Amino acid sequence: MTHVRASYRLQLRGRMTLARVRALVPYLERLGVSHLYLAPVQRARPGSAHGYDVIDPRTVDPVLGGERALARLAHTLRRHGLGAILDVVPNHLAADPRSPFFADVLAHGPASRHACVFDVDWGEPDGRRHRPLLMPVLERPLPETIRRGELSLGWRTGMLHVRRGESAWPLDPATWPVLLERSKDARRALGPLLDSLRRLPPRTRTDARAVRARGAATTYARTVLTRIARGGGARAAALDAALEDRAAGPPGRRRLARLLARQAWRLAPWRSARHRLNYRRFFDVNELIAVRIEDPRVFSAVLGAPLVWMARGWIDGLRVDHVDGLLDPAETLRRLRRAARGPVWVEKILAPAERLPRAWPVEGTTGYDFLNQMEEALLDPDGVRAVERTWARVTGERASHAEAARAGKRRALDELLRADLTRLVRMLEPHAGRRRIARAELQRAVAETIVHLPVYRTYADWRGRLVAGDRRLLAQALAQARRAGRAPARALAWLGRVLLDGGGGVPPALRVTFLLRFQQLSGPAAAKGIEDTAHYAHAALLARHEVGGEPGLPLEDALPRLHAAHRERSRRWPQGLLAASTHDTKRSADVRARLDVLSELPEAWEHLITHWLRANAPLRRRARRRSVPDRNTELFLYQTLVGIWPLPRAGASTPGARALRGLHARVDAHLEKAMREAKRHTSWIDPDPAFEAAVRGFAGDLLLPGRRARGAAFRRELTAFVGEIARPGLWNALARLTVQLTAPGVPDLYQGDEVWCFTLVDPDNRRPVDFARRTRRLASLEAAWRAGPERRRRLLRALRTRPEDERLKLHVVRALLAARRRHAPLFTEGDYVPLRARGPAAPHVVAFARRAGRELAVIVAPRLTRTLVGDGRRAPVGASIWGETRVALPARLAGRPLRDALSGARIGVPRAGAELPVARLLTELPVACWIGRLGAQHASRRRSRARSPR
């Protein structure tokens, strides 16, 4: 297994090709990471901005450079001693006719040789046909689309197809004769081909012989058409004329409608997907169709190429996207582990009390659990409650976030995922009917059970077996649904027997299928209802509203919980990833670190937003007889601006005009997403242009120079407030970073985040990164460090005095990654020991030790620094801040002198049970990582304990 010390996530596409990644390898080696962590590289839809909409999983995307570029990147990485982790997408492919798999299914329906790839409900054959595959791609109903002449016929791709704009849907070859037989010229051009196509088996025949016959005939037909297209001349002109005639005028449009009715697919308005869709999607994205990765053939088709690249040594590890979307995650991961020659991580959102299943053969999660645990430790519990009370008072919102989350899940199931819920209920409908439980009653019971499930999903296996913890969670959800009273008690009772006991008169095989599908639906309901609804609609303190976050969780024991999580991670998941920012986080780590400071200044924050609500009232608009923006959106805007406002610069009262225009463009795009995700006044499905325009106009008045005089005053007030909290936010960010780089697990850095980074959710966090500037900053740090002790001290003094210098964060990253490289066993395998602080500033200390063999590291970082420092501007270092506060080392950890990896300073630990003064530990910088060696006697005691029986 490849050993991973630290990873660096890179988004691909656009200017970031694999060749460009190769050019960055020397910089990343100097930075200190051991592995690149690449976004998906397989062939995606043309113009894809992210690579998750794969159309052909068997090849590297040509826009990235193809397989040759991947091989060259691997060679360059090896020369520099680095490896690569690849993000793979086992849940879905693009529902795009340019996908060879999907195009074949469109042409042949359930008789396609690739029908097993996609999770489609074809239904039972009705007469001579299955249910057509719904394609929700139109703006208006199909008859109107045909009447307006928006569809045309073509054949240049080697298949006859229907075209609309840039999209083309292949026609069933069995229907080509109907299309062309009236044209003598077309019949002469195609010769006996049309006769052979008339003899094709119907799509209702899905036996191997029929599937082979269809595939062979289609391959031959495509060869003929391609030859005619290349030859041009009269035969090609004859085909063009025949196709144009079949769609021309009212008779042609009627013929076109009859032709479309005979296809394996049906074009429909995109809005109809909510209720009529018969394929499973990735969440509610119509363009991403789920694949049946549990089928070994599909597993090989979708994941075969990355496994080959691993066998060739191009890729060292895999990150599995959205593991909760898999029908049976444990079995799929076992199959992947058997085939993979390296580590595997899973993108798994864990509830606060949830643990990764022990049976999964993986290194751990991608780090959202750490992200939220760390965030909670940086917050003041009383201040958070005060901020939440202010938000509730201003907005008039009385529901808790937990209630908002349940409402969001309920809405997701009722609207976005309605078709999936209906398909699930239809499985049990006949058996429920025998007990006089109506379909609507059963549907409400299933929905309410999912609404009250406190985790994304349970993990019953192919035999329908539930572990005790999952049984308990389902029973709890059913009980809470009964108390809520939104679903009939008898329907819930019967559903409980089906889920938990295999009773209710449901055949065992059907019960297992239902349970597995139930689990696949509960995950998307949680993601859409909480992350993409409640986190925007109930946004009191945005730092807590993150992927996997639970804003209602009490914070009094946040620091002990963090220590407990680290200890468990060191025992069970020492190679799990530790994330602070990712491509999916709603705000970067540095934005959240600044917003955390609001919990230390709840009165000042309340005063400020009360003032802004009153002073900015003249800038509000009217839309549909209401004042816009509403209070939640307005507070969301203010908090967003506080989070991303540029760091204060000497001599500048507010950002310049150019910077403001850039900020406005970013905020404008973010507001659209936030408003539509909140779904209070507008949404992606039913946008309200008037409301959105009014909110954007309000934001523009506040941000753009020359628009409104009140906007200039607001910008001055905002700049002044950010000046008060920016530095405490930076200290928070350094503390988080230090813990991330030294705690048990593998630190994962997101692109560009090695310097101060204030970004919002995509597309904002996927903008191009200025690596040239980062390379220059790194070179200047290296030069200063090599210049000797005095130059180092001057550099550190300058950085702590002016922490806005982005080299401060870069220095911490570089120094601690270098320590991880020099002392790899200490940080990758070492024990985790929480350290207790005593003294006047003890609540402001995060401290722990790592130990492996005779090596020891003591890590110290601050928290709640705005309260600690007072004015918020001084660095939390030295005796004037920490006084007599001390960190106690357990007797077994006392030993020889320690050296700080960040400053190069030394400190002695003269005796067992020593208490180290925080003022000495944090002298040069507000964070420290002291490394040394234990005395021989302590190491021998540990060995003797390990040998002794328990």
Coordinates of N, CA and C in Angstrom, one line a residue, residues 268-461:
A268 N -39.5 15.1 -23.3 CA -40.5 15.8 -22.4 C -39.9 17.0 -21.8
P269 N -40.8 17.9 -21.3 CA -40.3 19.1 -20.6 C -39.5 18.8 -19.4
W270 N -38.5 19.6 -19.1 CA -37.6 19.3 -18.0 C -38.3 19.3 -16.7
R271 N -39.4 20.1 -16.6 CA -40.1 20.1 -15.3 C -40.8 18.8 -15.0
S272 N -41.1 18.0 -16.0 CA -41.9 16.8 -15.7 C -41.0 15.8 -15.0
A273 N -39.7 16.0 -14.9 CA -38.8 15.0 -14.3 C -39.3 14.8 -12.8
R274 N -39.8 15.8 -12.2 CA -40.2 15.6 -10.8 C -41.2 14.5 -10.5
H275 N -42.0 14.2 -11.5 CA -43.1 13.3 -11.3 C -43.1 12.1 -12.2
R276 N -42.4 12.2 -13.4 CA -42.6 11.2 -14.4 C -41.3 10.4 -14.7
L277 N -40.2 10.9 -14.1 CA -38.9 10.3 -14.5 C -38.8 8.8 -14.1
N278 N -38.3 8.0 -15.0 CA -38.2 6.6 -14.8 C -36.7 6.1 -14.7
Y279 N -35.8 7.0 -14.5 CA -34.4 6.5 -14.2 C -34.0 7.3 -13.0
R280 N -33.1 6.6 -12.2 CA -32.6 7.2 -11.0 C -31.5 8.1 -11.4
R281 N -31.5 9.3 -10.7 CA -30.5 10.3 -11.0 C -29.5 10.4 -9.9
F282 N -28.4 11.2 -10.1 CA -27.6 11.7 -9.0 C -28.3 12.8 -8.4
F283 N -28.8 12.6 -7.2 CA -29.7 13.6 -6.5 C -30.8 14.0 -7.4
D284 N -30.9 15.3 -7.7 CA -32.0 15.7 -8.6 C -31.5 16.3 -9.9
V285 N -30.3 15.8 -10.3 CA -29.7 16.3 -11.6 C -30.1 15.5 -12.7
N286 N -31.0 16.0 -13.6 CA -31.5 15.2 -14.7 C -30.5 14.7 -15.6
E287 N -29.4 15.5 -15.8 CA -28.3 15.2 -16.7 C -27.4 14.1 -16.3
L288 N -27.6 13.6 -15.0 CA -26.7 12.5 -14.5 C -27.5 11.3 -14.2
I289 N -27.4 10.2 -14.9 CA -28.2 9.0 -14.7 C -27.4 8.0 -13.9
A290 N -28.0 7.4 -12.9 CA -27.4 6.4 -12.0 C -27.0 5.2 -12.8
V291 N -25.8 4.6 -12.4 CA -25.4 3.3 -12.9 C -25.5 2.2 -11.9
R292 N -25.6 1.0 -12.3 CA -25.8 -0.1 -11.4 C -24.4 -0.8 -11.2
I293 N -23.6 -0.1 -10.4 CA -22.2 -0.5 -10.1 C -22.2 -1.8 -9.4
E294 N -23.3 -2.3 -8.8 CA -23.3 -3.5 -8.1 C -23.2 -4.7 -9.1
D295 N -23.5 -4.5 -10.4 CA -23.4 -5.5 -11.4 C -21.9 -5.6 -11.8
P296 N -21.3 -6.8 -11.7 CA -19.9 -6.9 -12.0 C -19.5 -6.4 -13.4
R297 N -20.4 -6.5 -14.3 CA -20.1 -6.0 -15.7 C -20.0 -4.5 -15.7
V298 N -20.9 -3.9 -14.9 CA -20.9 -2.4 -14.8 C -19.7 -1.9 -14.0
F299 N -19.4 -2.6 -13.0 CA -18.2 -2.3 -12.2 C -16.9 -2.3 -13.1
S300 N -16.8 -3.3 -13.9 CA -15.6 -3.3 -14.8 C -15.7 -2.2 -15.8
A301 N -16.9 -1.9 -16.3 CA -16.9 -0.9 -17.4 C -16.6 0.5 -16.8
V302 N -17.1 0.8 -15.6 CA -17.0 2.1 -15.0 C -15.7 2.3 -14.3
L303 N -15.2 1.3 -13.6 CA -14.0 1.5 -12.8 C -12.8 0.7 -13.3
G304 N -13.0 0.0 -14.4 CA -11.9 -0.8 -15.0 C -10.7 0.0 -15.4
A305 N -10.9 1.2 -16.0 CA -9.8 2.0 -16.5 C -8.9 2.5 -15.3
P306 N -9.5 3.1 -14.2 CA -8.7 3.5 -13.1 C -7.9 2.4 -12.5
L307 N -8.5 1.2 -12.5 CA -7.8 0.0 -11.9 C -6.6 -0.4 -12.8
V308 N -6.8 -0.3 -14.1 CA -5.7 -0.5 -15.0 C -4.6 0.5 -14.8
W309 N -5.0 1.8 -14.6 CA -4.0 2.8 -14.3 C -3.2 2.6 -13.0
M310 N -3.9 2.0 -12.0 CA -3.3 1.7 -10.8 C -2.3 0.6 -11.0
A311 N -2.7 -0.4 -11.8 CA -1.8 -1.6 -12.1 C -0.5 -1.1 -12.8
R312 N -0.7 -0.1 -13.6 CA 0.5 0.4 -14.4 C 1.3 1.4 -13.5
G313 N 0.9 1.7 -12.3 CA 1.6 2.6 -11.4 C 1.4 4.0 -11.7
W314 N 0.4 4.4 -12.5 CA 0.1 5.8 -12.7 C -0.7 6.4 -11.6
I315 N -1.5 5.6 -10.9 CA -2.4 6.1 -9.8 C -2.1 5.2 -8.6
D316 N -2.0 5.9 -7.4 CA -1.7 5.2 -6.2 C -2.9 4.9 -5.3
G317 N -3.9 5.7 -5.4 CA -5.1 5.5 -4.5 C -6.3 6.1 -5.2
L318 N -7.5 5.7 -4.6 CA -8.8 6.2 -5.2 C -9.6 6.8 -4.1
R319 N -10.3 7.9 -4.5 CA -11.3 8.5 -3.7 C -12.7 8.2 -4.3
V320 N -13.6 7.5 -3.6 CA -14.9 7.1 -4.1 C -15.9 8.2 -3.9
D321 N -16.4 8.8 -4.9 CA -17.4 9.9 -4.8 C -18.7 9.3 -4.3
H322 N -19.3 10.0 -3.4 CA -20.7 9.8 -2.9 C -21.0 8.3 -2.7
V323 N -20.3 7.7 -1.7 CA -20.4 6.3 -1.4 C -21.9 5.9 -1.0
D324 N -22.6 6.9 -0.5 CA -24.0 6.6 0.0 C -24.9 6.3 -1.2
G325 N -24.5 6.7 -2.4 CA -25.4 6.4 -3.6 C -25.3 5.0 -4.1
L326 N -24.4 4.2 -3.5 CA -24.3 2.8 -4.0 C -25.3 1.9 -3.3
L327 N -25.8 0.9 -4.1 CA -26.8 0.0 -3.6 C -26.3 -0.8 -2.4
D328 N -25.1 -1.3 -2.5 CA -24.5 -2.0 -1.4 C -23.1 -1.6 -1.2
P329 N -22.8 -0.5 -0.5 CA -21.5 0.1 -0.4 C -20.4 -0.9 0.1
A330 N -20.7 -1.7 1.1 CA -19.8 -2.7 1.6 C -19.3 -3.6 0.6
E331 N -20.2 -4.2 -0.2 CA -19.8 -5.2 -1.2 C -19.0 -4.5 -2.3
T332 N -19.4 -3.4 -2.8 CA -18.7 -2.7 -3.9 C -17.3 -2.3 -3.4
L333 N -17.2 -1.8 -2.2 CA -15.9 -1.5 -1.6 C -15.0 -2.7 -1.5
R334 N -15.6 -3.8 -1.1 CA -14.8 -5.1 -1.0 C -14.2 -5.5 -2.4
R335 N -15.1 -5.4 -3.4 CA -14.7 -5.7 -4.7 C -13.6 -4.7 -5.2
L336 N -13.8 -3.5 -4.9 CA -12.8 -2.5 -5.3 C -11.4 -2.7 -4.6
R337 N -11.5 -3.0 -3.3 CA -10.2 -3.3 -2.5 C -9.5 -4.5 -3.1
R338 N -10.2 -5.5 -3.5 CA -9.6 -6.7 -4.1 C -8.9 -6.4 -5.4
A339 N -9.5 -5.4 -6.1 CA -8.9 -5.1 -7.5 C -7.9 -4.0 -7.4
A340 N -8.0 -3.1 -6.4 CA -7.1 -1.9 -6.4 C -5.8 -2.3 -5.7
R341 N -4.7 -1.6 -6.2 CA -3.4 -1.8 -5.6 C -3.0 -0.6 -4.8
G342 N -3.8 -0.1 -4.0 CA -3.5 1.1 -3.2 C -4.7 1.4 -2.3
P343 N -4.6 2.5 -1.6 CA -5.6 2.9 -0.6 C -6.8 3.4 -1.2
V344 N -7.9 3.4 -0.5 CA -9.3 3.8 -1.0 C -9.9 4.7 0.1
W345 N -10.4 5.8 -0.3 CA -11.1 6.7 0.7 C -12.6 6.9 0.1
V346 N -13.5 7.2 1.0 CA -14.9 7.3 0.6 C -15.4 8.7 1.0
E347 N -16.1 9.4 0.1 CA -16.7 10.6 0.5 C -18.0 10.2 1.2
K348 N -17.9 10.3 2.5 CA -19.0 9.9 3.4 C -19.3 11.0 4.4
I349 N -20.6 11.5 4.4 CA -21.0 12.5 5.4 C -21.5 11.7 6.6
L350 N -20.8 11.9 7.7 CA -21.2 11.3 9.0 C -21.9 12.2 9.9
A351 N -23.0 11.7 10.5 CA -23.7 12.5 11.5 C -22.8 12.5 12.8
P352 N -23.0 13.5 13.7 CA -22.1 13.6 14.8 C -21.9 12.4 15.6
A353 N -22.9 11.6 15.8 CA -22.8 10.3 16.6 C -22.6 9.1 15.7
E354 N -22.4 9.3 14.4 CA -22.3 8.2 13.5 C -20.8 7.8 13.3
R355 N -20.5 6.5 13.1 CA -19.2 6.1 12.8 C -19.1 5.4 11.5
L356 N -18.0 5.5 10.8 CA -17.8 4.7 9.6 C -17.9 3.2 9.8
P357 N -18.7 2.5 9.0 CA -18.8 1.1 9.3 C -17.5 0.4 9.3
R358 N -17.3 -0.5 10.3 CA -16.0 -1.1 10.5 C -15.7 -2.1 9.4
A359 N -16.8 -2.6 8.8 CA -16.6 -3.7 7.7 C -16.1 -3.1 6.4
W360 N -16.1 -1.8 6.3 CA -15.7 -1.2 5.0 C -14.1 -1.3 4.9
P361 N -13.6 -1.9 3.8 CA -12.2 -2.0 3.7 C -11.6 -0.7 3.1
V362 N -11.6 0.4 3.8 CA -11.1 1.7 3.3 C -10.2 2.3 4.3
E363 N -9.5 3.4 3.9 CA -8.6 4.1 4.8 C -9.3 5.1 5.7
G364 N -10.5 5.5 5.3 CA -11.3 6.4 6.0 C -12.1 7.3 5.1
T365 N -12.6 8.4 5.6 CA -13.4 9.3 4.9 C -12.5 10.4 4.2
T366 N -13.2 11.3 3.5 CA -12.4 12.4 2.9 C -12.4 13.6 3.8
G367 N -12.9 13.5 5.0 CA -12.5 14.5 6.0 C -13.5 15.5 6.5
Y368 N -14.8 15.3 6.1 CA -15.8 16.3 6.5 C -16.1 16.2 8.0
D369 N -15.9 15.0 8.6 CA -16.1 14.8 10.0 C -15.0 15.7 10.7
F370 N -13.8 15.6 10.3 CA -12.8 16.5 11.0 C -13.1 17.9 10.8
L371 N -13.5 18.3 9.6 CA -13.8 19.7 9.3 C -14.8 20.3 10.3
N372 N -15.9 19.6 10.5 CA -16.9 20.1 11.4 C -16.5 20.0 12.9
Q373 N -15.8 18.9 13.3 CA -15.4 18.8 14.7 C -14.4 20.0 15.0
M374 N -13.5 20.3 14.0 CA -12.6 21.4 14.3 C -13.3 22.8 14.3
E375 N -14.3 22.9 13.5 CA -15.1 24.2 13.5 C -15.8 24.4 14.8
E376 N -16.4 23.4 15.3 CA -17.1 23.5 16.6 C -16.1 23.9 17.7
A377 N -14.9 23.4 17.7 CA -13.9 23.7 18.8 C -13.5 25.2 18.7
L378 N -13.7 25.9 17.6 CA -13.3 27.3 17.5 C -14.4 28.3 17.9
L379 N -15.6 27.8 18.3 CA -16.7 28.6 18.6 C -17.0 28.8 20.1
D380 N -17.5 30.0 20.5 CA -17.9 30.2 21.8 C -19.4 29.8 22.0
P381 N -19.7 28.8 22.8 CA -21.1 28.3 22.9 C -22.1 29.4 23.2
D382 N -21.8 30.2 24.2 CA -22.7 31.3 24.6 C -22.9 32.3 23.5
G383 N -21.8 32.6 22.8 CA -21.9 33.6 21.7 C -22.7 33.0 20.6
V384 N -22.6 31.7 20.3 CA -23.3 31.1 19.2 C -24.8 31.2 19.5
R385 N -25.2 30.9 20.7 CA -26.6 31.0 21.1 C -27.1 32.4 21.0
A386 N -26.3 33.4 21.3 CA -26.7 34.8 21.2 C -26.9 35.2 19.7
V387 N -26.0 34.8 18.9 CA -26.1 35.1 17.4 C -27.4 34.4 16.9
E388 N -27.6 33.2 17.3 CA -28.8 32.5 16.8 C -30.1 33.2 17.3
R389 N -30.1 33.7 18.6 CA -31.3 34.4 19.1 C -31.5 35.7 18.3
T390 N -30.4 36.4 17.9 CA -30.5 37.6 17.1 C -31.1 37.3 15.8
W391 N -30.6 36.3 15.2 CA -31.1 35.9 13.8 C -32.6 35.6 13.9
A392 N -33.0 34.8 14.9 CA -34.4 34.5 15.1 C -35.3 35.7 15.3
R393 N -34.8 36.6 16.1 CA -35.5 37.9 16.4 C -35.7 38.7 15.2
V394 N -34.6 38.8 14.4 CA -34.7 39.7 13.2 C -35.5 39.1 12.1
T395 N -35.4 37.7 11.9 CA -36.1 37.1 10.8 C -37.6 36.7 11.2
G396 N -37.8 36.6 12.5 CA -39.1 36.1 13.0 C -39.2 34.6 12.9
E397 N -38.1 33.9 12.7 CA -38.1 32.5 12.5 C -38.1 31.8 13.9
R398 N -39.1 30.9 14.2 CA -39.2 30.3 15.5 C -38.7 28.8 15.4
A399 N -38.6 28.2 14.2 CA -38.2 26.8 14.1 C -36.8 26.7 14.3
S400 N -36.4 25.5 14.9 CA -35.0 25.2 15.1 C -34.4 24.8 13.7
H401 N -33.0 24.7 13.7 CA -32.4 24.1 12.5 C -32.9 22.7 12.2
A402 N -33.0 21.9 13.3 CA -33.4 20.5 13.1 C -34.8 20.5 12.5
E403 N -35.7 21.4 12.9 CA -37.0 21.4 12.3 C -36.9 21.9 10.8
A404 N -36.1 22.8 10.6 CA -35.9 23.3 9.2 C -35.3 22.2 8.3
A405 N -34.4 21.3 8.9 CA -33.8 20.2 8.2 C -34.9 19.2 7.8
R406 N -35.8 18.9 8.8 CA -36.9 18.0 8.5 C -37.8 18.5 7.4
A407 N -38.1 19.8 7.5 CA -39.0 20.5 6.5 C -38.3 20.4 5.1
G408 N -37.0 20.6 5.1 CA -36.2 20.5 3.8 C -36.3 19.2 3.2
K409 N -36.1 18.1 4.0 CA -36.1 16.8 3.6 C -37.5 16.4 3.0
R410 N -38.5 16.9 3.8 CA -39.9 16.6 3.4 C -40.2 17.3 2.0
R411 N -39.7 18.5 1.8 CA -39.9 19.2 0.5 C -39.1 18.5 -0.6
A412 N -37.9 18.1 -0.3 CA -37.1 17.4 -1.3 C -37.8 16.1 -1.8
L413 N -38.4 15.4 -0.9 CA -39.1 14.1 -1.2 C -40.4 14.4 -2.0
D414 N -41.1 15.5 -1.6 CA -42.3 15.9 -2.3 C -42.2 16.5 -3.6
E415 N -41.0 17.2 -3.8 CA -40.9 17.9 -5.1 C -39.7 17.3 -5.9
L416 N -38.5 17.4 -5.5 CA -37.3 17.1 -6.3 C -37.2 15.6 -6.5
L417 N -37.6 14.8 -5.5 CA -37.4 13.3 -5.6 C -38.7 12.6 -5.6
R418 N -39.7 13.2 -6.1 CA -41.0 12.6 -6.1 C -41.1 11.4 -6.9
A419 N -40.5 11.4 -8.1 CA -40.5 10.2 -8.9 C -39.8 9.0 -8.3
D420 N -38.7 9.3 -7.6 CA -38.0 8.2 -6.9 C -38.9 7.6 -5.8
L421 N -39.5 8.5 -5.0 CA -40.4 8.0 -3.9 C -41.6 7.2 -4.5
T422 N -42.1 7.7 -5.6 CA -43.3 7.0 -6.2 C -42.8 5.6 -6.6
R423 N -41.7 5.5 -7.2 CA -41.2 4.1 -7.7 C -41.0 3.2 -6.5
L424 N -40.5 3.8 -5.4 CA -40.2 3.0 -4.2 C -41.5 2.5 -3.6
V425 N -42.5 3.3 -3.5 CA -43.8 2.9 -2.9 C -44.5 1.9 -3.8
R426 N -44.4 2.1 -5.1 CA -45.0 1.2 -6.0 C -44.6 -0.3 -5.8
M427 N -43.4 -0.5 -5.3 CA -43.0 -1.9 -5.0 C -43.9 -2.6 -4.0
L428 N -44.3 -1.8 -3.0 CA -45.1 -2.4 -1.9 C -46.6 -2.2 -2.0
E429 N -47.0 -1.4 -3.0 CA -48.4 -1.0 -3.1 C -49.4 -2.2 -3.1
P430 N -49.2 -3.3 -3.9 CA -50.1 -4.4 -3.8 C -50.3 -5.0 -2.4
H431 N -49.1 -5.2 -1.7 CA -49.2 -5.8 -0.4 C -49.8 -4.9 0.6
A432 N -49.5 -3.6 0.5 CA -50.2 -2.7 1.4 C -51.7 -2.6 1.2
G433 N -52.1 -2.7 -0.1 CA -53.5 -2.7 -0.4 C -54.3 -3.8 0.2
R434 N -53.7 -4.9 0.4 CA -54.4 -6.1 1.0 C -54.7 -5.8 2.5
R435 N -53.9 -4.8 3.0 CA -54.2 -4.4 4.4 C -54.9 -3.1 4.5
R436 N -55.5 -2.8 3.4 CA -56.3 -1.5 3.3 C -55.5 -0.3 3.6
I437 N -54.3 -0.3 3.2 CA -53.4 0.9 3.3 C -53.3 1.5 1.9
A438 N -53.8 2.7 1.8 CA -53.8 3.3 0.4 C -52.4 3.7 0.0
R439 N -52.3 3.9 -1.3 CA -50.9 4.2 -1.8 C -50.5 5.6 -1.2
A440 N -51.4 6.6 -1.1 CA -51.0 7.8 -0.5 C -50.6 7.7 0.9
E441 N -51.2 6.8 1.7 CA -50.9 6.6 3.1 C -49.5 6.0 3.2
L442 N -49.2 5.0 2.4 CA -47.9 4.4 2.4 C -46.8 5.4 2.0
Q443 N -47.1 6.2 1.0 CA -46.2 7.2 0.5 C -45.8 8.1 1.6
R444 N -46.8 8.6 2.4 CA -46.5 9.5 3.5 C -45.7 8.8 4.6
A445 N -46.0 7.5 4.8 CA -45.3 6.8 5.9 C -43.8 6.6 5.5
V446 N -43.5 6.3 4.2 CA -42.2 6.1 3.8 C -41.4 7.4 3.8
A447 N -42.1 8.5 3.4 CA -41.5 9.8 3.4 C -41.1 10.3 4.8
E448 N -42.1 10.1 5.7 CA -41.9 10.6 7.1 C -40.8 9.8 7.8
T449 N -40.7 8.5 7.5 CA -39.6 7.7 8.1 C -38.2 8.3 7.6
I450 N -38.1 8.6 6.4 CA -36.9 9.1 5.8 C -36.6 10.5 6.4
V451 N -37.7 11.3 6.6 CA -37.5 12.7 7.1 C -36.9 12.6 8.5
H452 N -37.3 11.6 9.3 CA -36.9 11.6 10.7 C -35.7 10.7 10.9
L453 N -35.1 10.1 9.8 CA -33.9 9.3 10.0 C -32.7 10.3 10.3
P454 N -32.0 10.1 11.4 CA -31.0 11.1 11.8 C -29.6 10.9 11.0
V455 N -29.5 10.0 10.1 CA -28.3 9.8 9.4 C -28.7 9.8 7.9
Y456 N -27.7 9.8 7.0 CA -28.0 9.8 5.6 C -28.7 8.5 5.2
R457 N -28.1 7.4 5.7 CA -28.7 6.1 5.3 C -28.3 5.0 6.2
T458 N -28.9 3.9 6.2 CA -28.5 2.7 6.8 C -27.8 1.8 5.8
Y459 N -27.3 0.6 6.3 CA -26.5 -0.2 5.4 C -26.9 -1.7 5.5
A460 N -28.1 -2.0 5.2 CA -28.5 -3.4 5.1 C -27.8 -3.9 3.9
D461 N -27.5 -5.2 3.9 CA -26.8 -5.9 2.8 C -27.7 -6.6 1.9

